[in-house]
Coordinates of C-alpha atoms in Angstrom, one line a residue:
Chain A
M1 CA 59.6 21.8 118.6
A2 CA 61.0 20.7 122.0
Q3 CA 64.5 20.9 120.7
V4 CA 64.1 24.5 119.5
N5 CA 62.4 25.6 122.7
T6 CA 65.2 24.1 124.7
R7 CA 67.7 25.9 122.6
E8 CA 65.8 29.2 122.9
R9 CA 65.7 28.9 126.7
A10 CA 69.4 28.1 126.7
A11 CA 69.9 31.3 124.7
E12 CA 68.0 33.2 127.2
R13 CA 70.0 31.9 130.1
Q14 CA 73.2 32.7 128.3
A15 CA 72.9 36.3 127.7
S16 CA 76.4 36.5 126.2
R17 CA 75.5 34.1 123.4
S18 CA 74.1 35.8 120.3
P19 CA 70.4 35.2 119.9
L20 CA 69.2 32.5 117.5
E21 CA 68.3 34.5 114.4
R22 CA 68.2 33.4 110.8
S23 CA 71.2 34.8 109.0
R24 CA 70.8 37.3 106.2
T25 CA 74.2 36.8 104.8
D26 CA 75.2 33.2 105.5
R27 CA 72.3 31.4 103.8
M28 CA 71.6 28.7 101.3
A29 CA 67.9 28.6 101.7
A30 CA 66.3 30.4 104.7
G31 CA 69.5 31.2 106.7
V32 CA 68.6 28.6 109.3
A33 CA 71.9 26.8 109.2
G34 CA 73.9 30.0 109.2
G35 CA 71.9 31.3 112.1
I36 CA 72.3 28.2 114.2
G37 CA 76.0 28.0 113.3
R38 CA 76.5 31.6 114.6
H39 CA 74.4 30.9 117.6
L40 CA 76.4 27.8 118.6
G41 CA 79.7 29.2 117.3
V42 CA 80.3 26.4 114.8
D43 CA 80.8 26.5 111.0
S44 CA 77.4 26.7 109.3
N45 CA 78.5 23.9 106.9
I46 CA 78.7 21.4 109.8
V47 CA 75.2 22.4 110.8
R48 CA 74.1 21.9 107.2
A49 CA 75.7 18.4 107.1
G50 CA 73.9 17.7 110.4
F51 CA 70.6 18.6 108.9
I52 CA 71.1 16.5 105.8
G53 CA 72.2 13.5 108.0
L54 CA 69.2 13.9 110.3
S55 CA 66.9 14.1 107.2
F56 CA 67.7 10.4 106.5
A57 CA 66.1 9.7 109.8
V58 CA 62.6 9.8 108.6
G59 CA 62.9 13.4 107.6
F60 CA 63.7 14.5 111.2
G61 CA 66.2 17.1 109.9
V62 CA 63.6 18.6 107.6
V63 CA 61.2 18.9 110.4
V64 CA 63.8 20.6 112.7
Y65 CA 64.9 22.9 109.8
L66 CA 61.3 24.0 109.1
L67 CA 60.5 24.6 112.7
T68 CA 63.6 26.7 113.2
W69 CA 62.7 28.7 110.1
L70 CA 59.3 29.4 111.6
L71 CA 60.4 30.1 115.1
A72 CA 63.7 32.0 114.7
P73 CA 63.3 35.6 113.6
L74 CA 65.3 37.0 110.7
E75 CA 68.2 39.0 112.0
A76 CA 68.0 42.8 111.6
A77 CA 69.2 44.2 108.4
T78 CA 71.7 46.5 110.1
A79 CA 73.3 43.6 111.9
A80 CA 73.9 41.9 108.6
A81 CA 75.4 45.0 107.1
T82 CA 78.3 45.0 109.6
P83 CA 80.5 42.0 109.8
H84 CA 79.5 40.0 112.9
P85 CA 82.0 40.3 115.6
R86 CA 81.4 36.7 116.8
K87 CA 84.1 34.4 115.5
V88 CA 83.3 30.9 114.3
R89 CA 85.0 28.3 116.5
T90 CA 86.6 25.3 115.1
P91 CA 85.3 22.4 117.3
T92 CA 87.8 20.8 119.6
K93 CA 88.3 17.0 119.6
S94 CA 86.2 16.5 122.7
Q95 CA 83.4 18.6 121.2
M96 CA 83.5 16.4 118.0
V97 CA 83.3 13.3 120.1
G98 CA 80.4 14.7 122.1
A99 CA 78.5 15.7 119.0
G100 CA 79.1 12.3 117.5
L101 CA 77.8 10.6 120.7
V102 CA 74.7 12.8 120.7
A103 CA 74.1 11.8 117.0
V104 CA 74.6 8.2 117.7
G105 CA 72.2 8.4 120.7
L106 CA 69.6 10.0 118.6
V107 CA 69.9 7.3 115.9
I108 CA 69.6 4.6 118.6
L109 CA 66.7 6.3 120.2
L110 CA 64.9 6.5 116.8
W111 CA 65.8 2.9 116.1
I112 CA 64.5 1.6 119.4
S113 CA 61.3 3.5 119.0
G114 CA 61.0 1.8 115.6
L115 CA 61.1 5.0 113.6
W116 CA 64.4 4.6 111.8
F117 CA 63.8 4.6 108.1
G118 CA 60.2 3.7 109.0
G119 CA 57.8 5.0 106.3
D120 CA 54.8 4.7 108.6
L121 CA 55.7 7.7 110.6
G122 CA 58.3 9.4 108.4
W123 CA 56.2 10.4 105.3
P124 CA 53.2 11.7 107.2
V125 CA 55.5 13.8 109.3
V126 CA 57.3 15.2 106.3
L127 CA 54.0 15.9 104.5
A128 CA 52.6 17.7 107.5
A129 CA 55.8 19.7 108.1
I130 CA 55.8 20.9 104.5
G131 CA 52.2 21.9 104.8
F132 CA 52.9 23.7 108.0
A133 CA 55.7 25.6 106.5
I134 CA 53.6 26.7 103.5
L135 CA 50.9 27.9 105.8
W136 CA 53.0 29.7 108.3
A137 CA 56.2 30.8 106.6
R138 CA 57.6 33.5 108.8
S139 CA 57.4 37.1 107.6
T140 CA 60.5 38.9 106.4
D141 CA 59.8 42.0 108.5
D142 CA 61.6 41.9 111.7
G143 CA 59.6 44.5 113.6
S144 CA 56.1 43.1 114.0
G145 CA 56.9 39.5 114.7
R146 CA 53.5 38.6 113.1
W147 CA 53.2 35.4 111.2
T148 CA 52.4 36.6 107.7
L149 CA 52.7 35.0 104.4
S150 CA 55.1 37.2 102.6
S151 CA 58.1 36.7 100.4
L152 CA 61.5 36.1 101.9
G153 CA 63.8 36.8 98.9
T154 CA 65.7 33.6 98.1
P155 CA 64.6 31.5 95.1
L156 CA 63.7 28.5 97.2
E157 CA 61.7 30.6 99.6
S158 CA 59.9 32.6 97.0
V159 CA 58.6 29.3 95.6
V160 CA 57.1 28.4 98.9
T161 CA 56.2 31.8 100.2
G162 CA 54.5 34.7 98.4
E163 CA 51.6 36.9 98.7
I164 CA 48.8 35.9 101.0
S165 CA 46.7 33.7 98.8
L166 CA 44.0 31.2 99.0
P167 CA 45.9 28.6 96.9
R168 CA 48.6 28.7 99.5
V169 CA 46.4 28.2 102.4
A170 CA 44.6 25.4 100.6
V171 CA 47.8 23.6 99.6
G172 CA 49.2 23.9 103.1
S173 CA 46.0 22.6 104.7
L174 CA 45.8 19.8 102.2
L175 CA 49.3 18.7 102.9
I176 CA 48.7 18.6 106.6
L177 CA 45.5 16.7 106.2
A178 CA 47.2 14.3 103.8
G179 CA 49.9 13.7 106.4
M180 CA 47.2 12.9 109.0
A181 CA 45.5 10.6 106.5
V182 CA 48.6 8.7 105.5
F183 CA 49.6 8.3 109.1
L184 CA 46.2 7.0 110.0
A185 CA 46.1 4.7 107.0
A186 CA 49.6 3.3 107.7
N187 CA 49.0 2.7 111.4
T188 CA 45.5 1.2 111.5
S189 CA 47.2 -2.2 111.8
L190 CA 49.1 -1.2 115.0
A191 CA 46.5 -2.1 117.5
A192 CA 42.8 -2.1 117.1
A193 CA 42.3 -0.9 120.7
G194 CA 44.5 2.1 120.3
N195 CA 42.8 3.3 117.1
M196 CA 40.4 5.7 118.8
L197 CA 43.0 7.3 121.0
L198 CA 45.3 7.6 118.0
A199 CA 42.7 9.3 115.9
V200 CA 42.1 11.8 118.6
I201 CA 45.8 12.5 119.1
V202 CA 46.3 12.9 115.3
A203 CA 43.3 15.3 115.1
I204 CA 44.6 17.4 118.0
G205 CA 48.1 17.4 116.4
G206 CA 46.6 18.5 113.1
A207 CA 44.7 21.3 114.7
A208 CA 47.8 22.4 116.6
L209 CA 49.7 22.5 113.3
L210 CA 47.0 24.5 111.6
A211 CA 46.3 27.1 114.3
G212 CA 49.2 26.9 116.7
P213 CA 51.4 29.5 115.2
W214 CA 48.5 31.9 115.0
V215 CA 47.8 31.5 118.7
W216 CA 51.5 31.8 119.4
S217 CA 51.8 35.0 117.4
M218 CA 48.8 36.5 119.2
G219 CA 50.3 35.8 122.5
R220 CA 53.6 37.3 121.4
A221 CA 52.0 40.5 120.0
L222 CA 50.1 40.9 123.3
V223 CA 53.3 40.7 125.3
E224 CA 55.0 43.2 123.1
E225 CA 52.1 45.6 123.2
R226 CA 51.9 45.4 127.0
S227 CA 55.6 46.1 127.5
S228 CA 55.6 49.0 125.1
R229 CA 52.5 50.5 126.9
I230 CA 54.3 50.1 130.2
R231 CA 57.3 51.9 128.8
S232 CA 55.3 54.9 127.5
D233 CA 53.2 55.1 130.7
A234 CA 56.4 55.3 132.7
R235 CA 57.7 58.0 130.5
A236 CA 54.5 60.0 130.7
E237 CA 54.5 59.6 134.5
M238 CA 58.0 60.8 134.8
A239 CA 57.3 63.8 132.5
A240 CA 54.3 64.7 134.6
H241 CA 56.3 64.5 137.7
L242 CA 59.2 66.6 136.4
H243 CA 56.7 69.1 135.1
D244 CA 55.0 69.5 138.4
S245 CA 58.2 69.7 140.4
V246 CA 61.3 70.8 138.7
L247 CA 59.8 73.0 136.0
Q248 CA 57.7 74.8 138.6
T249 CA 60.7 75.4 140.8
L250 CA 62.7 76.8 137.9
A251 CA 59.8 79.2 137.1
L252 CA 59.7 80.2 140.8
I253 CA 63.5 81.0 140.8
Q254 CA 63.0 83.2 137.8
R255 CA 60.1 85.0 139.6
A256 CA 62.0 85.5 142.8
K257 CA 64.4 88.4 143.3
A258 CA 67.2 86.0 142.6
P259 CA 70.6 87.2 141.3
R260 CA 70.6 87.6 137.5
E261 CA 73.0 84.7 136.9
M262 CA 70.8 82.4 139.0
A263 CA 67.6 83.4 137.2
S264 CA 69.4 82.9 133.9
L265 CA 70.7 79.5 134.9
A266 CA 67.1 78.5 135.9
R267 CA 65.8 79.7 132.6
T268 CA 68.3 77.7 130.6
Q269 CA 67.6 74.6 132.6
E270 CA 63.9 75.1 132.1
R271 CA 64.4 75.4 128.4
E272 CA 66.5 72.2 128.2
L273 CA 64.2 70.2 130.4
R274 CA 61.1 71.3 128.5
A275 CA 62.8 70.3 125.2
W276 CA 63.6 66.9 126.7
L277 CA 60.1 66.4 128.2
Y278 CA 58.3 67.1 125.0
G279 CA 60.5 64.8 123.0
R280 CA 62.4 67.2 120.9
A281 CA 65.8 65.8 119.9
P282 CA 68.7 68.3 120.3
A283 CA 69.9 67.1 116.8
L284 CA 66.9 68.8 115.2
A285 CA 68.5 72.2 116.0
G286 CA 70.5 71.7 112.9
V287 CA 67.4 70.8 110.7
R288 CA 64.5 73.1 111.5
L289 CA 64.4 76.9 111.6
R290 CA 62.2 76.9 114.7
D291 CA 64.7 74.7 116.6
A292 CA 67.7 76.7 115.4
I293 CA 66.2 80.0 116.6
D294 CA 65.3 78.4 119.9
S295 CA 68.7 77.0 120.5
M296 CA 70.3 80.4 119.4
A297 CA 68.0 82.1 122.0
G298 CA 69.1 79.6 124.7
R299 CA 72.8 80.1 123.9
I300 CA 72.6 83.9 124.2
E301 CA 70.5 83.7 127.4
R302 CA 73.4 81.6 128.9
Q303 CA 76.1 84.0 127.6
H304 CA 74.5 87.3 128.5
Q305 CA 72.2 86.6 131.4
V306 CA 69.2 88.1 129.7
S307 CA 65.8 86.6 128.8
V308 CA 65.2 86.0 125.1
E309 CA 61.6 85.4 124.1
A310 CA 61.6 83.7 120.7
V311 CA 58.4 83.2 118.7
V312 CA 58.5 81.5 115.4
V313 CA 55.5 81.3 113.0
G314 CA 55.5 78.9 110.1
A315 CA 58.1 76.2 109.4
A316 CA 61.1 75.9 107.2
E317 CA 64.0 73.5 106.8
L318 CA 67.4 75.1 107.4
D319 CA 69.6 75.8 104.4
D320 CA 72.6 78.1 103.9
R321 CA 70.4 81.2 103.5
L322 CA 68.4 80.5 106.6
R323 CA 71.5 79.8 108.6
A324 CA 72.7 83.3 107.6
L325 CA 69.4 84.6 108.9
V326 CA 69.8 82.8 112.2
N327 CA 73.3 84.1 112.5
A328 CA 72.3 87.6 111.7
C329 CA 69.5 87.3 114.4
A330 CA 72.1 86.0 116.9
E331 CA 74.3 89.0 116.2
A332 CA 71.3 91.3 116.7
V333 CA 70.2 89.6 120.0
A334 CA 73.8 89.6 121.4
N335 CA 74.1 93.2 120.4
A336 CA 70.9 94.1 122.3
A337 CA 72.0 92.0 125.3
R338 CA 75.3 93.9 125.4
H339 CA 74.2 97.5 124.8
S340 CA 70.5 98.0 125.5
G341 CA 70.4 97.4 129.2
S342 CA 67.1 95.6 128.7
T343 CA 66.6 92.3 130.4
T344 CA 64.2 90.9 127.9
I345 CA 64.8 90.7 124.2
S346 CA 62.0 89.6 121.8
V347 CA 62.7 87.6 118.6
Y348 CA 60.0 87.0 116.1
V349 CA 60.5 85.1 112.9
E350 CA 57.7 84.5 110.4
V351 CA 57.9 82.2 107.4
E352 CA 55.6 83.3 104.6
A353 CA 55.2 82.1 101.0
D354 CA 57.7 84.4 99.5
T355 CA 59.5 86.1 102.4
I356 CA 61.0 85.2 105.7
S357 CA 61.0 88.1 108.2
A358 CA 62.8 88.4 111.5
F359 CA 62.4 91.0 114.1
V360 CA 64.8 91.4 117.1
R361 CA 63.6 94.0 119.6
D362 CA 64.6 95.4 122.9
Q363 CA 62.9 98.1 125.0
G364 CA 66.2 99.3 126.3
A365 CA 68.3 102.5 125.9
G366 CA 68.1 102.8 122.2
F367 CA 70.5 105.1 120.2
D368 CA 70.5 107.6 117.5
P369 CA 71.3 105.8 114.2
D370 CA 73.0 108.9 112.8
V371 CA 75.5 109.1 115.7
V372 CA 76.4 105.5 116.0
P373 CA 79.4 104.5 118.1
S374 CA 82.0 102.8 115.9
D375 CA 81.7 99.4 117.6
R376 CA 78.0 99.2 116.9
R377 CA 78.5 100.3 113.3
G378 CA 80.6 97.3 112.7
I379 CA 78.1 94.9 114.1
A380 CA 75.2 96.5 112.1
D381 CA 77.4 96.1 109.0
S382 CA 77.9 92.4 109.7
I383 CA 74.1 91.9 110.0
V384 CA 73.2 94.1 107.0
G385 CA 76.1 92.8 104.9
R386 CA 75.4 89.2 105.6
I387 CA 71.7 89.5 104.7
E388 CA 72.2 91.7 101.6
R389 CA 74.7 89.2 100.1
R390 CA 71.8 86.8 100.1
G391 CA 69.4 89.1 98.4
G392 CA 67.6 90.3 101.5
S393 CA 67.5 93.5 103.5
A394 CA 68.1 94.5 107.1
H395 CA 67.3 97.7 108.9
V396 CA 68.0 99.0 112.3
H397 CA 65.3 101.2 113.9
S398 CA 66.2 103.0 117.1
R399 CA 65.6 106.2 119.0
P400 CA 67.3 107.1 122.3
G401 CA 65.1 105.9 125.1
A402 CA 62.7 104.0 122.9
G403 CA 64.5 100.7 122.4
T404 CA 65.9 99.2 119.2
E405 CA 64.5 96.9 116.6
V406 CA 66.4 95.1 113.9
V407 CA 64.2 94.1 110.9
I408 CA 65.5 91.4 108.6
Q409 CA 63.8 90.3 105.4
L410 CA 64.9 87.5 103.1
P411 CA 63.2 86.2 100.0
T412 CA 62.5 82.4 100.4
A413 CA 64.1 81.6 97.1
A414 CA 67.7 82.6 96.1
P415 CA 67.7 85.5 93.6
Chain B
M1 CA 37.2 99.8 143.2
T2 CA 39.9 97.2 143.6
V3 CA 39.9 94.1 141.5
R4 CA 39.1 90.9 143.5
V5 CA 41.5 88.1 142.6
F6 CA 41.4 84.4 143.4
V7 CA 44.6 82.3 142.8
V8 CA 44.5 78.6 141.8
D9 CA 47.8 76.8 141.7
D10 CA 49.0 73.6 143.3
H11 CA 52.3 75.1 144.4
K12 CA 51.9 76.8 147.8
L13 CA 55.1 78.8 147.2
F14 CA 53.8 80.2 144.0
R15 CA 50.5 81.1 145.6
S16 CA 52.1 83.0 148.5
G17 CA 54.5 84.7 146.1
V18 CA 51.7 86.0 143.9
R19 CA 49.7 87.0 147.0
A20 CA 52.6 89.0 148.3
E21 CA 53.3 90.7 144.9
L22 CA 49.7 91.5 144.0
S23 CA 48.2 92.4 147.3
R24 CA 49.6 95.9 147.1
E25 CA 47.4 96.8 144.2
L26 CA 44.7 94.1 144.1
E27 CA 42.5 92.4 146.6
I28 CA 43.3 88.7 146.9
V29 CA 40.1 87.1 148.1
G30 CA 41.3 83.5 148.3
D31 CA 43.4 80.8 146.9
A32 CA 43.3 77.1 146.3
G33 CA 45.7 74.3 145.6
S34 CA 43.5 71.8 143.9
V35 CA 40.5 71.6 141.5
E36 CA 38.3 70.3 144.3
E37 CA 39.1 73.3 146.6
A38 CA 39.0 75.8 143.8
V39 CA 35.5 75.4 142.5
P40 CA 33.6 75.9 145.8
G41 CA 36.2 78.6 146.8
I42 CA 35.5 80.6 143.7
L43 CA 31.8 80.2 144.0
A44 CA 31.9 81.4 147.6
S45 CA 34.3 84.3 147.3
R46 CA 33.0 85.7 144.0
P47 CA 36.2 87.1 142.6
D48 CA 36.4 89.2 139.5
V49 CA 39.4 87.5 138.0
V50 CA 40.8 84.0 138.7
L51 CA 44.5 83.3 138.1
L52 CA 44.6 79.7 137.0
D53 CA 47.4 77.2 136.6
V54 CA 47.0 75.3 133.4
H55 CA 48.3 72.1 134.9
M56 CA 47.1 70.7 138.1
S57 CA 46.4 67.2 139.4
G58 CA 42.8 66.3 139.2
G59 CA 41.9 67.8 135.8
G60 CA 43.8 71.1 135.5
G61 CA 42.6 74.5 134.7
R62 CA 40.0 73.5 132.1
T63 CA 38.0 71.6 134.7
V64 CA 37.8 74.6 136.9
I65 CA 36.6 76.9 134.1
E66 CA 34.0 74.4 133.0
A67 CA 32.7 73.9 136.5
V68 CA 32.5 77.6 137.4
H69 CA 31.3 78.9 134.1
T70 CA 27.7 77.7 134.3
A71 CA 27.1 79.1 137.8
R72 CA 29.2 82.3 137.5
P73 CA 29.6 83.3 133.9
E74 CA 30.8 86.8 135.0
V75 CA 34.0 85.4 136.5
R76 CA 37.0 85.9 134.2
F77 CA 40.0 83.6 133.9
L78 CA 43.7 84.4 133.2
A79 CA 45.7 81.2 132.5
L80 CA 49.3 80.9 133.9
S81 CA 51.6 78.2 132.9
V82 CA 55.2 77.0 132.7
S83 CA 54.4 74.6 130.0
D84 CA 54.0 76.6 126.8
A85 CA 52.8 73.5 124.9
A86 CA 50.5 74.7 122.1
E87 CA 47.7 72.2 122.8
D88 CA 47.5 73.2 126.5
V89 CA 47.5 76.9 125.7
I90 CA 45.0 76.7 122.9
G91 CA 43.0 74.2 125.0
I92 CA 42.5 76.5 128.0
I93 CA 41.7 79.5 125.8
R94 CA 39.0 77.5 124.1
A95 CA 37.7 76.4 127.4
G96 CA 37.0 80.1 128.2
A97 CA 40.2 81.7 129.6
R98 CA 40.6 85.3 128.4
G99 CA 44.3 85.4 128.4
Y100 CA 47.5 83.5 128.8
V101 CA 50.8 84.5 130.4
T102 CA 53.9 82.5 131.5
K103 CA 54.7 82.2 135.1
S104 CA 58.0 84.0 134.7
I105 CA 56.1 87.3 134.0
S106 CA 57.0 90.2 136.2
A107 CA 54.8 91.3 139.1
E108 CA 53.9 94.6 137.3
E109 CA 53.0 92.9 134.1
L110 CA 50.9 90.4 135.9
S111 CA 48.9 93.0 137.8
S112 CA 48.3 95.0 134.6
A113 CA 47.2 91.8 132.8
V114 CA 44.7 91.1 135.7
R115 CA 43.4 94.6 135.3
R116 CA 43.0 94.2 131.6
I117 CA 41.2 90.9 132.0
H118 CA 38.9 92.6 134.6
D119 CA 38.1 95.3 132.0
G120 CA 36.9 92.7 129.6
D121 CA 39.9 92.7 127.4
A122 CA 42.1 89.8 126.3
V123 CA 45.7 89.3 127.3
F124 CA 48.0 87.9 124.6
S125 CA 51.6 87.2 125.4
P126 CA 54.0 87.2 122.4
R127 CA 53.9 83.5 122.5
L128 CA 50.2 83.2 122.4
A129 CA 50.1 85.7 119.5
G130 CA 52.6 83.4 117.7
F131 CA 50.5 80.4 118.4
V132 CA 47.4 82.1 117.0
L133 CA 49.2 83.4 113.9
D134 CA 50.5 79.9 113.3
A135 CA 47.2 78.2 113.8
F136 CA 45.3 80.6 111.6
G137 CA 48.1 80.8 109.1
G138 CA 48.2 79.2 105.7
E139 CA 45.3 78.9 103.3
A140 CA 42.2 77.5 104.9
P141 CA 41.1 75.0 102.3
Q142 CA 37.4 75.9 102.8
P143 CA 36.5 78.1 105.7
L144 CA 33.1 77.0 106.9
D145 CA 32.5 80.3 108.5
P146 CA 34.8 83.1 107.2
E147 CA 33.7 85.3 110.0
L148 CA 35.3 82.9 112.5
D149 CA 37.8 80.9 110.6
L150 CA 39.9 83.7 109.1
L151 CA 41.8 86.6 110.7
S152 CA 41.4 90.1 109.2
R153 CA 44.4 91.9 107.8
R154 CA 44.3 94.3 110.7
E155 CA 44.0 91.6 113.3
R156 CA 47.0 89.9 111.8
E157 CA 49.0 93.1 111.9
V158 CA 48.1 93.7 115.6
L159 CA 49.1 90.1 116.5
R160 CA 52.4 90.4 114.6
Y161 CA 53.3 93.5 116.7
I162 CA 52.4 91.7 119.9
A163 CA 54.5 88.7 118.8
R164 CA 57.4 91.1 118.2
G165 CA 57.2 92.2 121.8
Y166 CA 55.2 95.4 121.5
T167 CA 52.8 96.5 124.2
Y168 CA 49.2 97.4 123.3
K169 CA 50.1 101.1 123.6
E170 CA 53.1 100.7 121.3
V171 CA 51.0 98.8 118.8
A172 CA 48.5 101.6 118.8
H173 CA 51.2 104.1 118.3
E174 CA 52.7 102.2 115.3
L175 CA 49.4 101.7 113.6
H176 CA 48.1 105.2 114.4
I177 CA 45.0 103.8 116.1
S178 CA 43.8 104.1 119.7
V179 CA 44.6 101.6 122.4
K180 CA 40.9 100.8 122.6
T181 CA 40.9 99.8 119.0
V182 CA 43.9 97.5 119.6
E183 CA 42.0 95.9 122.5
T184 CA 38.9 95.5 120.2
H185 CA 41.1 93.6 117.7
V186 CA 42.6 91.4 120.3
S187 CA 39.2 90.6 121.8
A188 CA 37.9 89.7 118.3
V189 CA 40.9 87.3 117.8
L190 CA 40.2 85.7 121.2
R191 CA 36.6 85.2 120.2
K192 CA 37.6 83.5 116.9
L193 CA 40.1 81.4 118.7
Q194 CA 37.4 80.2 121.1
L195 CA 34.6 79.7 118.6
S196 CA 36.2 78.7 115.3
N197 CA 35.7 75.2 114.2
R198 CA 38.7 75.3 111.9
Y199 CA 39.8 71.8 112.2
E200 CA 43.4 72.8 111.7
L201 CA 43.3 74.5 115.0
T202 CA 43.0 71.4 117.0
R203 CA 45.1 69.3 114.7
W204 CA 47.8 71.9 114.6
A205 CA 48.0 72.2 118.4
A206 CA 48.2 68.5 118.8
D207 CA 50.9 68.2 116.1
R208 CA 53.0 70.9 117.7
R209 CA 53.1 70.0 121.3
L210 CA 55.8 72.5 121.9
V211 CA 57.3 75.6 120.4

């Protein structure tokens, strides 16, 4: 445990180093060796050899392996899909010597403390570690970070892990208890005086193994929840502030007798800021009819310094036919902006079960449809033609002095 | 008789702007920049119509309506906003406002809206008409109270014209009915909007957040 924690802290200190995550791609069992190898920048096979070597030391390697499996999260699926940029280093001579010295030191340490190949401690630890792993096998999902008992996907893991089940909990608990019992049985001869103390320590250790990860995960979930709440609070506060200050100012500029360009600029910025504040991604303009109409209105407001009031009722996903409708509306609005002299243009689009209707209206000069100037004829044709090719109809209603309205109707399904 | 107006908005510049624009035709009897000032101010000055900002620190327009309504039910409210979020607009109408306009409305339109509210009518901007059509649209799975939960065909027609940018007068002309009849339809829609328990209404507004 201490080893892994130290390593994790080291990883935190060294931001440039890739985090310790179990590998999805480079894996024999749970991806632990692959992950450590990537984290340390050494070949994963060297790590595997290290684990096997350490396992001879009363199962020490097994314990470290299982602990790492439990503590290190599985890397994100997307990260696995792209080849990892980090290159595996081949260890230099001095690094090899260093690693060797560390290994020798470990062996000596274990030997001095009487643990080398000692069954008295080794088997109980191995039993307890396996029980621990069965109980608390880390979940596959990367998001929640909860300790759940779900399948991991490799053959070895699916034997150990699986659905949440009573047998599993029972087997895991039994193994931990067995480890405690074997340890106590083997060590009663140590020193009669120390027996009480030892029993207490073993009991505490067992309890920690049984419940520790749960406590750990609770703490982690709490921290995550708090930080996400702080983030959303900050965003809401900023939105409220922008709403109370900038949006109000933009509205004021539009009210004031400001030059037309300035009022139009203010309107555009208000539209954009509002879209951002209320969390609408600009990318959606290419997906939903409502957003497409809105962004069309914004574009023409910018180009022609008019105000376009767009109202959309009902919802529809954009397809070729609806794109034609949006383009025809854009033509009609631009047309009104150029010729009507009106400063406000209304756009109303309604999605019904069988028809989609669009109305573009201005209260400007109007014209006599029978005596149409040639330039407007062409535009009307482009609106009408575009819609009729898709099985719909478009009409222009206008009278001199009474404004103009373009009415477009398109059946929802292609003819 | 001039209409007595009270302005509630937490932006001083906006209040003085509205005061300057409207004082030619209407009598501004007071203004307030916060909910705490607004409630006693309205109770003391007895205005006919209150122009009310939807968003204010300390509770917003809804709080003002709720606090004033019990003591002075005759005071009418016209909501003003820059936000246009459906849940805010529907929310303030359901709290008791008789109309909703955006702050970028022209001075002439604003003063005619105030007059209309004073006469007991409802003021629907194209956007509010769109919200209502959307909220009452689709098939109600089981209207609890058809009187309140569904719009009539005629009401729907009127709202559609308003959403298309027609004034009440133009709507009356198109439908060959009197302006008074148009006003009656709009008032009926307002009443349904305020009283209907249609669950979609709330859910829809919350889902949409913004048009």
